[in-house]
mmCIF file of C-alpha atoms in Angstrom:
data_model
loop_
_atom_site.group_PDB
_atom_site.id
_atom_site.type_symbol
_atom_site.label_atom_id
_atom_site.label_comp_id
_atom_site.label_asym_id
_atom_site.label_seq_id
_atom_site.Cartn_x
_atom_site.Cartn_y
_atom_site.Cartn_z
ATOM 1 C CA ILE A 1 -18.944 -1.155 -5.188
ATOM 2 C CA VAL A 2 -16.216 -0.406 -2.654
ATOM 3 C CA GLU A 3 -18.711 1.195 -0.275
ATOM 4 C CA ILE A 4 -20.975 -1.869 -0.376
ATOM 5 C CA ARG A 5 -18.199 -4.426 0.051
ATOM 6 C CA THR A 6 -16.359 -2.569 2.831
ATOM 7 C CA HIS A 7 -19.362 -0.974 4.588
ATOM 8 C CA GLU A 8 -17.411 2.297 4.635
ATOM 9 C CA SER A 9 -17.876 5.575 2.778
ATOM 10 C CA TRP A 10 -15.661 6.311 -0.209
ATOM 11 C CA PRO A 11 -13.883 9.198 1.597
ATOM 12 C CA LYS A 12 -12.972 6.859 4.488
ATOM 13 C CA VAL A 13 -11.695 4.162 2.131
ATOM 14 C CA ARG A 14 -9.732 6.727 0.091
ATOM 15 C CA ASP A 15 -8.207 8.343 3.193
ATOM 16 C CA GLU A 16 -7.115 4.963 4.563
ATOM 17 C CA CYS A 17 -5.662 3.829 1.240
ATOM 18 C CA GLU A 18 -3.778 7.103 0.820
ATOM 19 C CA ARG A 19 -1.820 6.234 3.961
ATOM 20 C CA LEU A 20 -0.045 3.515 1.980
ATOM 21 C CA MET A 21 3.306 4.934 0.864
ATOM 22 C CA LEU A 22 6.293 3.826 -1.158
ATOM 23 C CA GLY A 23 9.695 4.502 0.335
ATOM 24 C CA HIS A 24 12.822 4.916 -1.794
ATOM 25 C CA PHE A 25 16.008 4.102 0.071
ATOM 26 C CA SER A 26 19.314 4.802 -1.633
ATOM 27 C CA SER A 27 22.867 3.967 -0.602
ATOM 28 C CA LYS A 28 26.242 3.555 -2.228
ATOM 29 C CA ASN A 29 25.250 -0.075 -2.902
ATOM 30 C CA GLY A 30 22.015 0.687 -4.754
ATOM 31 C CA ASP A 31 18.336 1.492 -4.368
ATOM 32 C CA LEU A 32 15.467 -0.212 -2.562
ATOM 33 C CA TYR A 33 11.758 0.490 -3.032
ATOM 34 C CA GLN A 34 9.585 -0.677 -0.135
ATOM 35 C CA ARG A 35 5.980 0.011 0.814
ATOM 36 C CA THR A 36 4.821 0.860 4.304
ATOM 37 C CA GLU A 37 3.198 -1.792 6.483
ATOM 38 C CA LEU A 38 -0.466 -2.325 5.730
ATOM 39 C CA THR A 39 -2.910 -1.205 8.382
ATOM 40 C CA ALA A 40 -5.603 -3.603 9.559
ATOM 41 C CA LYS A 41 -8.224 -1.592 7.638
ATOM 42 C CA GLN A 42 -6.168 -1.662 4.448
ATOM 43 C CA VAL A 43 -5.927 -5.451 4.719
ATOM 44 C CA LEU A 44 -9.706 -5.674 5.204
ATOM 45 C CA PHE A 45 -10.407 -3.361 2.261
ATOM 46 C CA LEU A 46 -8.144 -5.305 -0.087
ATOM 47 C CA ALA A 47 -9.690 -8.616 0.998
ATOM 48 C CA ALA A 48 -13.237 -7.271 0.595
ATOM 49 C CA LEU A 49 -12.381 -6.269 -2.965
ATOM 50 C CA GLY A 50 -10.631 -9.560 -3.757
ATOM 51 C CA LEU A 51 -7.283 -7.847 -4.263
ATOM 52 C CA GLU A 52 -3.858 -9.155 -3.311
ATOM 53 C CA PRO A 53 -1.804 -6.776 -1.179
ATOM 54 C CA PRO A 54 1.114 -5.175 -2.992
ATOM 55 C CA PRO A 55 4.489 -6.805 -2.328
ATOM 56 C CA LYS A 56 6.503 -5.410 0.579
ATOM 57 C CA ILE A 57 9.591 -4.937 -1.621
ATOM 58 C CA LEU A 58 8.817 -3.464 -5.025
ATOM 59 C CA GLY A 59 12.335 -3.238 -6.321
ATOM 60 C CA ILE A 60 15.998 -3.721 -5.502
ATOM 61 C CA HIS A 61 18.461 -2.117 -7.879
ATOM 62 C CA PRO A 62 22.108 -2.775 -6.987
ATOM 63 C CA ARG A 63 24.733 -0.391 -8.272
ATOM 64 C CA THR A 64 27.254 -1.887 -10.651
#
């Protein structure tokens, strides 16, 4: 299905999607989990599949 909707081969779609990373940033104040910026192709792939992009910030965990 992904190949038909994106007009790309599965290896190209997989390679582009694997570029999406989750960063974990830690400080004395806590932890932050943030994804990388979406590439133009990633945005197109998600839209073609009817998927919402993941949130930019996935978690903020302050230290107590």
